[in-house]
XYZ file of C-alpha atoms in Angstrom:
613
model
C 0.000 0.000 0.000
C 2.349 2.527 0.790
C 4.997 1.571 -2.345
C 1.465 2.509 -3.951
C 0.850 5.837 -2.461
C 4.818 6.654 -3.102
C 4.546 5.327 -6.658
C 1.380 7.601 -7.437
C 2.792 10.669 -5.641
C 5.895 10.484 -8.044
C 4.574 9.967 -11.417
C 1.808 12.715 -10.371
C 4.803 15.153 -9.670
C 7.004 13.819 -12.993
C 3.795 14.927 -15.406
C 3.487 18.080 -13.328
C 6.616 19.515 -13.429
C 7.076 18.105 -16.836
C 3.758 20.035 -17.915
C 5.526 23.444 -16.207
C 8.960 22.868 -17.528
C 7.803 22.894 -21.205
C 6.451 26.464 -20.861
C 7.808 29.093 -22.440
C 9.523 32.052 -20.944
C 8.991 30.242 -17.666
C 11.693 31.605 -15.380
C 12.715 35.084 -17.598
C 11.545 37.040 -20.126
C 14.034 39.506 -22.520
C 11.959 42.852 -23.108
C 13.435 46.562 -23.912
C 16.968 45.253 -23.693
C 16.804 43.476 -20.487
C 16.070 40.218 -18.888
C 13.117 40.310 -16.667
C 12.192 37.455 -14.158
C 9.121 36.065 -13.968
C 6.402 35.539 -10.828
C 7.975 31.948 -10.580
C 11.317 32.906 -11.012
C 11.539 35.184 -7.814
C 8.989 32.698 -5.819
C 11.354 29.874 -6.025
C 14.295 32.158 -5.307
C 12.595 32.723 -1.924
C 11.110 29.925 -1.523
C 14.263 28.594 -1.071
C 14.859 30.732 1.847
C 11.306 30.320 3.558
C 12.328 26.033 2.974
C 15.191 26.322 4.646
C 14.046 27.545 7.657
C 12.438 24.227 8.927
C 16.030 22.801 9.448
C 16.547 25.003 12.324
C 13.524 27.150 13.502
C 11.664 24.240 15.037
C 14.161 22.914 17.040
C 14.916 26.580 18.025
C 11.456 27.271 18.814
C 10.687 24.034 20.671
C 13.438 25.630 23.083
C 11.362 28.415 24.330
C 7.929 27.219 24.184
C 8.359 23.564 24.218
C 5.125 21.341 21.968
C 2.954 23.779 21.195
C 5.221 24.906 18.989
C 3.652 22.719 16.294
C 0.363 24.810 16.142
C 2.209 28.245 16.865
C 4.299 27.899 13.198
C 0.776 27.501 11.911
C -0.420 30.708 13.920
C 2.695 32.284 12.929
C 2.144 31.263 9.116
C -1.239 32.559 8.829
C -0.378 35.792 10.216
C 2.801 36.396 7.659
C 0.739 35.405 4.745
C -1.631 38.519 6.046
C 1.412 40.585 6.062
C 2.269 39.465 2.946
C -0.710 41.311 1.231
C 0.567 44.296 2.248
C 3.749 43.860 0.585
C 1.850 43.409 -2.489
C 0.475 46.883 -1.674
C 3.329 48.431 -1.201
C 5.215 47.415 -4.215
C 2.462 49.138 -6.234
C 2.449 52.058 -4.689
C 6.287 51.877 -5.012
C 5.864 51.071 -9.118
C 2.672 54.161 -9.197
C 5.596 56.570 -7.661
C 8.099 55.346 -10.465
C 10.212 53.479 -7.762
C 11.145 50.074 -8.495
C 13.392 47.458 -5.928
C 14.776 48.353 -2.415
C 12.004 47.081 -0.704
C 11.234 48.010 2.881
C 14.407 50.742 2.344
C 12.474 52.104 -0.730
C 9.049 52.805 0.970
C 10.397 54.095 4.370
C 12.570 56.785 1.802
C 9.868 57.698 0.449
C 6.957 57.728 3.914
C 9.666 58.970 5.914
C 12.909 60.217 4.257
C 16.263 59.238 4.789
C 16.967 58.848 8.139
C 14.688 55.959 8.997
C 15.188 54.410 5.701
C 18.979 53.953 6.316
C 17.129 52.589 9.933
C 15.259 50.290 8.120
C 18.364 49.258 5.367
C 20.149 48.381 8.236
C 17.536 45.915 9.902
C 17.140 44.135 6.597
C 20.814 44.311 5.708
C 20.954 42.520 9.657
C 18.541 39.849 7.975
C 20.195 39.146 5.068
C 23.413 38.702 6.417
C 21.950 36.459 8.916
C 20.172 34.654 6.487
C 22.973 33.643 4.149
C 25.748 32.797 7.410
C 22.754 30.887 10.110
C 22.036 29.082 6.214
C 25.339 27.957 5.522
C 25.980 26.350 9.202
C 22.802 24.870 8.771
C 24.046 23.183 5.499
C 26.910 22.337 6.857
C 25.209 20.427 9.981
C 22.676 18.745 8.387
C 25.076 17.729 5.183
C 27.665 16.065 8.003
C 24.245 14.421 9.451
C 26.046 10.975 8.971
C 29.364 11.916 8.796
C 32.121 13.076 11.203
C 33.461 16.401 10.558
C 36.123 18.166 12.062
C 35.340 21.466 12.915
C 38.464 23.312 10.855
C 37.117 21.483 7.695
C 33.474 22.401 8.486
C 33.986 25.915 8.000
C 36.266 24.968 4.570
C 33.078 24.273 3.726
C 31.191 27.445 4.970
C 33.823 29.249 3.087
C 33.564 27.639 -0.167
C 29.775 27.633 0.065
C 29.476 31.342 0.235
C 32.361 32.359 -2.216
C 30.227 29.491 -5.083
C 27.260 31.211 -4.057
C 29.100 35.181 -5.324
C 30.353 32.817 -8.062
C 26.920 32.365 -9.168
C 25.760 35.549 -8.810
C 28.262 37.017 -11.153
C 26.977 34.526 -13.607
C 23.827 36.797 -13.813
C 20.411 36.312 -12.661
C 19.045 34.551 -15.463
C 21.314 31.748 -14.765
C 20.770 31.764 -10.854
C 16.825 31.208 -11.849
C 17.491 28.505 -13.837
C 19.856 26.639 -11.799
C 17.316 27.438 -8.547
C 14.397 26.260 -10.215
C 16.510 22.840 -10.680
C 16.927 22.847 -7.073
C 13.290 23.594 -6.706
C 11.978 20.484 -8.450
C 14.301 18.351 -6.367
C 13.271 19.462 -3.514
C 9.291 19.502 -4.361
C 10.132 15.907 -4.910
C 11.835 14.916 -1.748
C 9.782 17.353 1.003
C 6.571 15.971 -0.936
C 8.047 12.357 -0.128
C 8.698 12.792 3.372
C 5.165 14.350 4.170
C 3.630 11.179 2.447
C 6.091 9.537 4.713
C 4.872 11.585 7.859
C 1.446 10.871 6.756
C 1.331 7.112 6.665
C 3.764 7.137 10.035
C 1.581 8.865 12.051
C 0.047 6.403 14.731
C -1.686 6.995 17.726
C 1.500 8.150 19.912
C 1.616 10.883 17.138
C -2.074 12.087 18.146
C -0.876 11.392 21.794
C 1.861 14.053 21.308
C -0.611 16.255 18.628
C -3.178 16.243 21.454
C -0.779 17.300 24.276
C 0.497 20.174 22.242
C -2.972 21.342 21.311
C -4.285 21.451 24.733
C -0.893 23.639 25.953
C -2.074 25.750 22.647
C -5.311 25.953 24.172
C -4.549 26.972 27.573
C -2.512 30.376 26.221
C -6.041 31.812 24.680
C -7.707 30.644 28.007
C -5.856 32.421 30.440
C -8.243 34.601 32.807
C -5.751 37.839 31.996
C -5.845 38.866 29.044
C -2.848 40.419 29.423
C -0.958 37.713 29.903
C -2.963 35.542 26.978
C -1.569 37.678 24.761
C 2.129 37.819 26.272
C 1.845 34.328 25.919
C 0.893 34.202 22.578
C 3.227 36.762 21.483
C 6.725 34.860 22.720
C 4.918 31.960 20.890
C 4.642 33.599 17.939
C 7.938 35.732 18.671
C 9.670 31.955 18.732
C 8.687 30.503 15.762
C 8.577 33.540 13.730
C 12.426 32.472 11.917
C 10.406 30.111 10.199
C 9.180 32.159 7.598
C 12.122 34.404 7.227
C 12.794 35.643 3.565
C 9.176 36.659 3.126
C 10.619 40.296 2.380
C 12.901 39.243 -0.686
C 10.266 39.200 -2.681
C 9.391 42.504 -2.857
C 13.055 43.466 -2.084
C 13.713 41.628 -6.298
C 10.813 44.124 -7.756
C 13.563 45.956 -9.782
C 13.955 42.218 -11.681
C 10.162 42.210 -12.578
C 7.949 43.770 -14.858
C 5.544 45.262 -12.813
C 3.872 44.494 -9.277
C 1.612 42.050 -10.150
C 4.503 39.736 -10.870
C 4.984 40.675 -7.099
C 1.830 39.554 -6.179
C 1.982 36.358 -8.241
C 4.829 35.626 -6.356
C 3.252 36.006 -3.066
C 0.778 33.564 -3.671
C 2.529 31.071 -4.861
C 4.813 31.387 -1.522
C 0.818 31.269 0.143
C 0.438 27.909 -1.507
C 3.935 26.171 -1.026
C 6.068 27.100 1.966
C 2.552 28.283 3.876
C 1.406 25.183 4.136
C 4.729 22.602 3.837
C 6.334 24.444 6.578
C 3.041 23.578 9.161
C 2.680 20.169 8.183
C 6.366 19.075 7.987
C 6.783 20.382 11.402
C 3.556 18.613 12.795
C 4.257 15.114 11.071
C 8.633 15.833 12.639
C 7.651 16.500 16.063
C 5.006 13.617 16.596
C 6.864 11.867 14.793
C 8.722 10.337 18.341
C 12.218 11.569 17.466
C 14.321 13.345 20.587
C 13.861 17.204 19.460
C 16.603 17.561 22.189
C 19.508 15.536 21.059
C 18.426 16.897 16.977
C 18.488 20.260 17.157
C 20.727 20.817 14.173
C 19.438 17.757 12.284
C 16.029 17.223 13.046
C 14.433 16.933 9.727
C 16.686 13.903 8.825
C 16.684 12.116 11.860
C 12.618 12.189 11.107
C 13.718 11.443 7.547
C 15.192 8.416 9.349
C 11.989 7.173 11.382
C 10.024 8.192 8.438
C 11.123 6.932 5.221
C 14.044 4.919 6.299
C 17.815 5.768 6.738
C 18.608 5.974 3.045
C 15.848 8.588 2.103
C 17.204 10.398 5.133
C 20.738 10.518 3.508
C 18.895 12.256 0.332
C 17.263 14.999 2.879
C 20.442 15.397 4.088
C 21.734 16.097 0.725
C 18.408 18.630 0.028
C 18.809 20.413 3.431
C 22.357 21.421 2.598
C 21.527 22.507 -1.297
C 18.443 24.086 0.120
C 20.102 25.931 3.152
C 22.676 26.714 0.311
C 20.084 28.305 -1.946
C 18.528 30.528 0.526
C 22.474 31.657 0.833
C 21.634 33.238 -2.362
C 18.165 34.884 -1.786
C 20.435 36.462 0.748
C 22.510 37.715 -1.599
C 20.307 38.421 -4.318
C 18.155 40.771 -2.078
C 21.275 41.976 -0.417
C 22.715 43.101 -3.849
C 19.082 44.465 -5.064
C 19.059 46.648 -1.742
C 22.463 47.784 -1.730
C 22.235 48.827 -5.358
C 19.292 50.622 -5.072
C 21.073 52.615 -1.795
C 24.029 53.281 -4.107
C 21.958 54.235 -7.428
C 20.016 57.006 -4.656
C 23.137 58.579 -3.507
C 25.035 58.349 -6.882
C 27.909 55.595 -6.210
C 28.354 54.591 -9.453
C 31.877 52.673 -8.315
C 29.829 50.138 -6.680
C 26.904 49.932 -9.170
C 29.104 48.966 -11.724
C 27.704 45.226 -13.503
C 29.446 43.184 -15.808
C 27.986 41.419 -18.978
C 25.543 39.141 -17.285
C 23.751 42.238 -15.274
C 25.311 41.518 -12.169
C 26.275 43.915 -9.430
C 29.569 41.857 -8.984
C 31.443 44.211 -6.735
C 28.338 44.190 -4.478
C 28.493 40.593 -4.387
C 32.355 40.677 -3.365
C 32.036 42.325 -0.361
C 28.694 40.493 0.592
C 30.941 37.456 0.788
C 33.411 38.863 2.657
C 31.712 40.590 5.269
C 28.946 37.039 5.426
C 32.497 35.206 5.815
C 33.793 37.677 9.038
C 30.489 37.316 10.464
C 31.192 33.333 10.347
C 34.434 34.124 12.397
C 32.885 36.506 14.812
C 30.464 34.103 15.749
C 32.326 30.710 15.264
C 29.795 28.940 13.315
C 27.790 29.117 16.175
C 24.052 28.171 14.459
C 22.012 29.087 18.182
C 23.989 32.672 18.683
C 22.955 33.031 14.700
C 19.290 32.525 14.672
C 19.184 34.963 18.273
C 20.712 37.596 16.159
C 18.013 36.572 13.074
C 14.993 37.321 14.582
C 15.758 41.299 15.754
C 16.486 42.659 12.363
C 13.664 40.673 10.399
C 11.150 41.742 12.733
C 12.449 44.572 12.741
C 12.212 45.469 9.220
C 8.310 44.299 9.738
C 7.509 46.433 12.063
C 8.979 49.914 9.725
C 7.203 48.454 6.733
C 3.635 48.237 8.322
C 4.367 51.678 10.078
C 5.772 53.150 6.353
C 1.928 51.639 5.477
C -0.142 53.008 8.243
C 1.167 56.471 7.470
C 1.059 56.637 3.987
C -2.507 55.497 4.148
C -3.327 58.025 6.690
C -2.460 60.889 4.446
C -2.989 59.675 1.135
C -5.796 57.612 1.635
C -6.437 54.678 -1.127
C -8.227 56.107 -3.959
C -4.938 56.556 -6.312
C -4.191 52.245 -6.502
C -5.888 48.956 -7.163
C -4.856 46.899 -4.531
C -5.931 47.584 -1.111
C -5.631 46.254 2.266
C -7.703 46.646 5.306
C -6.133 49.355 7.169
C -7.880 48.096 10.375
C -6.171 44.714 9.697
C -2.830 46.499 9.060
C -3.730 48.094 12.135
C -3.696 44.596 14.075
C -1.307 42.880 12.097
C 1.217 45.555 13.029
C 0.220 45.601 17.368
C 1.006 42.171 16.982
C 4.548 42.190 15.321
C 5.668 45.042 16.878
C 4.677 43.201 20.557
C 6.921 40.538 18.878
C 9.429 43.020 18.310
C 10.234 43.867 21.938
C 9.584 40.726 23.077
C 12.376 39.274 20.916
C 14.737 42.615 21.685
C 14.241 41.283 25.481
C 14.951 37.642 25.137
C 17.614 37.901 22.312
C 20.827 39.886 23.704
C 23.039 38.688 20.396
C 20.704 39.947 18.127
C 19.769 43.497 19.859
C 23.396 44.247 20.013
C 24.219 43.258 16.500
C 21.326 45.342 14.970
C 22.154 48.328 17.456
C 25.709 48.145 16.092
C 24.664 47.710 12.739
C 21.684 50.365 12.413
C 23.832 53.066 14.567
C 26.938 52.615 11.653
C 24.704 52.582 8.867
C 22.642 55.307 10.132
C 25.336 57.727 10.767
C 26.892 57.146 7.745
C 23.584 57.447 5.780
C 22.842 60.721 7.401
C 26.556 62.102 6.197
C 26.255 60.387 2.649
C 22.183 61.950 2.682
C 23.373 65.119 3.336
C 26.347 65.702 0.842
C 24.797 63.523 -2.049
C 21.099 63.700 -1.523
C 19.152 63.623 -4.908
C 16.869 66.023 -3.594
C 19.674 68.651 -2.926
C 19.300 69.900 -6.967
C 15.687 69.524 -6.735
C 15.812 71.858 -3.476
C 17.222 74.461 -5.669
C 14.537 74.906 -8.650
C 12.621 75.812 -5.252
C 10.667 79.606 -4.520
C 10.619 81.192 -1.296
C 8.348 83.324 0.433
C 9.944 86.484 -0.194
C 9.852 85.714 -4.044
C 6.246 85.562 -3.286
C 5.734 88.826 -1.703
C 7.876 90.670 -4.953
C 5.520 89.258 -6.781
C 2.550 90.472 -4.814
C 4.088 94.111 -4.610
C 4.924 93.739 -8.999
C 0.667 93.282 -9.221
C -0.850 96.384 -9.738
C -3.923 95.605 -7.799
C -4.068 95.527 -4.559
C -6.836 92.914 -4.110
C -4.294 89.665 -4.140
C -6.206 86.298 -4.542
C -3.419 83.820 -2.742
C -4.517 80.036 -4.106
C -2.597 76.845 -2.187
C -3.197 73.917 -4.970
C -1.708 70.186 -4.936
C 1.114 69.617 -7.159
C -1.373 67.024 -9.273
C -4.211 69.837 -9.685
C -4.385 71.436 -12.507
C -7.256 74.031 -13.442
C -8.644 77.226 -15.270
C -7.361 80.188 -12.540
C -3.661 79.403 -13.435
C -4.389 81.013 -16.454
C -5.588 84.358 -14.964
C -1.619 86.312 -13.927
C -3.832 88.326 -11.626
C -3.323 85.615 -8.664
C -1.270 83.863 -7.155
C -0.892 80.133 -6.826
C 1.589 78.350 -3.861
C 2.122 74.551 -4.396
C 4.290 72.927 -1.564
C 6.547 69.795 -2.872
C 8.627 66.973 -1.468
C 12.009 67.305 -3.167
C 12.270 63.218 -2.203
C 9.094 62.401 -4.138
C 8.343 64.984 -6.893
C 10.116 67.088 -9.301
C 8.019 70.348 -9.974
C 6.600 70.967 -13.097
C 5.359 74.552 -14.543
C 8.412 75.878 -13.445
C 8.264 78.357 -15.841
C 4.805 80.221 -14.779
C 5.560 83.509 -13.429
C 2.713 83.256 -10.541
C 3.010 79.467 -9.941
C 5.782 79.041 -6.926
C 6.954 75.869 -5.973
C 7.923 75.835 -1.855
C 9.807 72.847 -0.921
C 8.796 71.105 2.052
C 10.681 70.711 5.138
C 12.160 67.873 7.094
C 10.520 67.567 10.761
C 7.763 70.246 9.503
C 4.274 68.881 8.383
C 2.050 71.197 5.788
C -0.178 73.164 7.928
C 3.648 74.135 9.819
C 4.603 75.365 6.141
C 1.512 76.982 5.465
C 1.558 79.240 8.889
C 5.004 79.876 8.289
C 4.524 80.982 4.467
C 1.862 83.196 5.987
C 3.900 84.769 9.026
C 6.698 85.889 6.423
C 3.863 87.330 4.126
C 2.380 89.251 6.947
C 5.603 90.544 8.480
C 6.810 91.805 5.057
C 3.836 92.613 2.439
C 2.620 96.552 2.284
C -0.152 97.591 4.184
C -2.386 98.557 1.184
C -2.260 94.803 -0.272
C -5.166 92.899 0.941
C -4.874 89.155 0.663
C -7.305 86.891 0.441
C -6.580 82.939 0.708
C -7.630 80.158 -0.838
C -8.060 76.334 -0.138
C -9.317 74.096 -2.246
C -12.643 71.815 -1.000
C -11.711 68.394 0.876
C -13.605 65.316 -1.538
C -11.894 62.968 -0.287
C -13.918 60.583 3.068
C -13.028 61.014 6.266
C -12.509 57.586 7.105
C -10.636 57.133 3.259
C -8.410 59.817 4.397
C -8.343 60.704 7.536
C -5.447 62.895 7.569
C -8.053 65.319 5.248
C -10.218 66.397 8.519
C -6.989 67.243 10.142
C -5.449 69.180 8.236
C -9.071 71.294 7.881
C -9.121 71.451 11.583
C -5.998 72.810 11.532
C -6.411 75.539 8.639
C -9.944 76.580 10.698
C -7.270 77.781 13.235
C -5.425 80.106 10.360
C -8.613 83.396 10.618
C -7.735 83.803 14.180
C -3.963 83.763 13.601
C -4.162 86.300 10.752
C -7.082 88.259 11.315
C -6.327 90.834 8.502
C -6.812 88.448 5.599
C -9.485 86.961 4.479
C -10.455 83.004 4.017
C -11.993 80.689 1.557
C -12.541 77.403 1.197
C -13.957 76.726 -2.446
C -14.996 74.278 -5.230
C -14.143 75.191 -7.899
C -15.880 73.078 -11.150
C -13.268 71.741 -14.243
C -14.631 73.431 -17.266
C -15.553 70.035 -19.648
């Protein structure tokens, strides 16, 4: 029966993949000059990450909160999927703002500016390199699963896996998709094998052990507290939460694809694969009756072993270290794609440079050198790894759901397709950042490393932000007030009509010279246009100073300078957008309802004014 169930499984998965590999333009796709990576192509490149991380997270989880681990990855994989979707939604609004690739970096730029985006470059940068070093122990352990190592040539090995992995790199993309995708169907074919195994092992100790970690599940959402229910369920979800690391590269490779729906594509096909493997591989490994204990850096093959047998086990073996290997280079792919998009920013075309294939080989270079020190510093130690994992990854979470919560808050959601629930973003991101500073308190490695980290990378951002900013030759097409008030004393009325418009409006009264129009602009996000309009100024906003601050101050400098005999009168435009769409809208009126009593010598409108069709 079960040579059966093996032999049907198998031949399924031959037609399958044989049915997929006959596609064309299945991994790439060569358009305007370049070659572009498909949905699949960047899903298996992280998939490959999100696999690995059942060769270690387990066994590191089942340290802090013991068997209930098993339903707390499935907890924990329900609510990354959620966070997922916002990804999604922030790589379109990335692609509707022209900005393509850098991921969490890219969107906290552009919500916040460059201070907490070289914040958040650090955390991920933290991830990555964690990622590609806590990997290549892994592969290293579970590879020497049957065999006895000595440590000097084990990290031989760690070195020549991470200098193959740059090797492949500066092969070029196309052929890292193609040679992951072959590591892909090997290892659909050998995880899909050992959950058949898990299946048709499980016997009524496994329900025994099932049953006792369900009811310890149980008793965290029945505390009387509630409190304490949800401290408890946050360290259980701050535990297993390394299981699904990599979920960012995905969006972090949107420079490789054509637009953000191959982003979203790619999403869901992570949903479908490592969402649910990752659950049921660790339910099936610890009921399974082997000592989580004494397999903490091989537990997958020594429930290979019980499983399947001793010789399938060998062949896990094998996949865990290709696999772990693999999400070496999602590491460095992202990495690369993050780094590249910092250094395209700031203008450092030395280390943008790419060869022939399209790679960013200088990038990749010092990736392995500095992945290799780390692997010194912290003698191939894979627990004091995964404590220094968790900080940055969450980390990087918790900045990319706040990036989302503010942008929605003051642009609302009527300019893209895809849309979240912002009261579910709302939730998602309580719960992650709870997981944040539970992890910062119960991982001392990790907090220090991203301190060190974020603090070097931050000051150095702020220097390289402030002598190569691209916005510092944007700041210079700017007006100021006191161009402003020349103009108002050049008019040869002195009834002045004062109109504050968006940069994206566009109507009749520009035409009329007789007024004046003030737009206010971030130099980070938009490049004014209608420059050349004598009564159209362009004010660039501050850093640390929100509109209505720019508004009173335009106003103060009017009022302390303009003649007596010009009388002003000042207009806003009519909020249409909802309240609850955009809330920042009501604000922002509450605020300018303040402005009659501030200046009481001009007058104030707030007007619709109809587009002429």
């Amino acid at each position: 029966m079960n040579i059966l169930a093996f032999g049907i499984l198998n031949l399924l998965l031959i037609y399958v993949f044989y049915r997929i590999s006959t596609k064309k333009n299945l991994l790439a796709v060569y358009q305007n000059g370049k070659w572009w990576l498909t949905w699949l192509a960047i899903g298996i490149i992280t998939l490959m990450d999100e696999l690995t991380s059942i060769y270690y997270a387990p066994a590191e989880a089942y340290r802090f909160i013991g068997i209930k681990v098993i339903f707390y990855i499935a907890l924990t994989s329900f609510i990354i999927r959620y966070y997922s979707l916002r990804m999604i939604e922030i790589a379109e609004i990335l692609e509707n703002h022209n900005i393509k690739g850098g991921g969490v970096y890219s969107f906290a730029y552009f919500v916040w500016g460059p201070k907490i985006s070289f914040l958040a470059a650090a955390s991920i940068l933290v991830d990555y390199i964690l990622t590609a070093t806590i990997s290549t122990v892994s592969a290293v352990e579970n590879g020497a699963f049957f065999f006895h190592i000595p440590v000097a040539l084990k990290f031989v090995f760690m070195f020549f896996i991470i200098w193959s992995i740059a090797g492949l790199n500066i092969l070029g993309i196309k052929e890292n998709a193609k040679f992951t995708y072959g590591i892909f169907v090997f290892a659909a074919f050998v995880l899909l094998n050992l959950l058949l195994g898990g299946l048709l092992n499980f016997n009524d100790k496994s329900l025994e052990i099932l049953s006792l970690s369900a009811n310890s599940f149980s008793k965290d959402f029945n505390i009387l507290t509630p409190i304490t229910s949800f401290g408890l369920i946050v360290t259980g979800i701050g535990s297993c939460i390394l299981a699904y690391s990599g979920v960012e590269s995905v969006l972090q490779t949107a420079s490789l694809t054509r637009s953000w729906r191959e982003i979203r594509k790619g999403y869901s096909f992570l949903a479908f694969t490592a969402g649910i493997v990752t659950p049921l591989i660790v339910l099936f490994a610890m009921t399974s009756g082997v000592q989580i204990t004494k397999h903490e850096t091989d537990l997958i093959p020594a429930f290979a072993t019980i499983t399947n047998g001793k010789f399938f086990a060998v062949i896990v073996s094998i996949l865990a270290s290709i696999t772990l290997i693999m999400a070496t280079n999602t590491a460095m792919v992202a990495s690369a794609e993050l780094i590249g998009k910092v250094a395209e920013r700031y203008k450092v075309n030395w280390l943008r440079k790419s060869n022939k294939n399209q790679s960013l080989y200088r990038i990749h270079l010092i990736n392995a050198t500095f992945y290799s020190i780390i692997l010194i510093i912290t003698a191939g130690s894979q627990q004091i790894l995964a404590e220094m994992y968790a900080v940055g990854l969450v980390a990087s979470f918790v900045i990319n759901l706040a990036s989302l919560i503010k942008y929605r808050f003051s642009e609302g959601s009527t300019k893209h397709t895809y849309n979240t629930s912002r009261i579910g973003t709302l939730i998602v991101f309580i719960f992650i950042l709870s997981v944040f500073f539970y992890i910062i308190a119960h991982r001392p490695y990790g907090t220090l490393l991203w301190l060190i980290i974020s603090t070097l990378v931050l000051l150095f951002g702020i220097w390289l932000s402030k002598e190569r900013a691209p916005e510092i030759p944007i700041k210079k097409l700017s007006k100021t007030p006191l161009d402003v008030i020349f103009a108002i004393v050049e008019l040869p009325q002195n009834d002045v009509n004062i109109y504050f418009k968006r940069p994206t409006e566009d109507d009749e009264l520009l035409k009329n010279p007789h007024n004046i129009f003030v737009s206010f602009y971030h130099p980070r996000l938009e490049i004014p246009d209608n420059m050349q309009r004598p009564n159209l100024f362009w004010l660039s906003l501050q850093e640390r100073m929100d509109l209505y601050d720019m508004i009173y101050g335009f106003l103060e400098t009017i009022q302390y300078d303009l003649p007596p005999e010009k009388k002003l009168t000042i207009h806003f435009g009519w909020p249409l957008s909802s309240w609850i769409d955009r809330l920042s809208t009501g604000f922002k009126v509450y605020k300018i309802m303040k402005l009659p009593k501030q200046f009481p010598n001009y007058k104030f409108v707030i007007e619709y004014i109809p587009k002429k069709k």
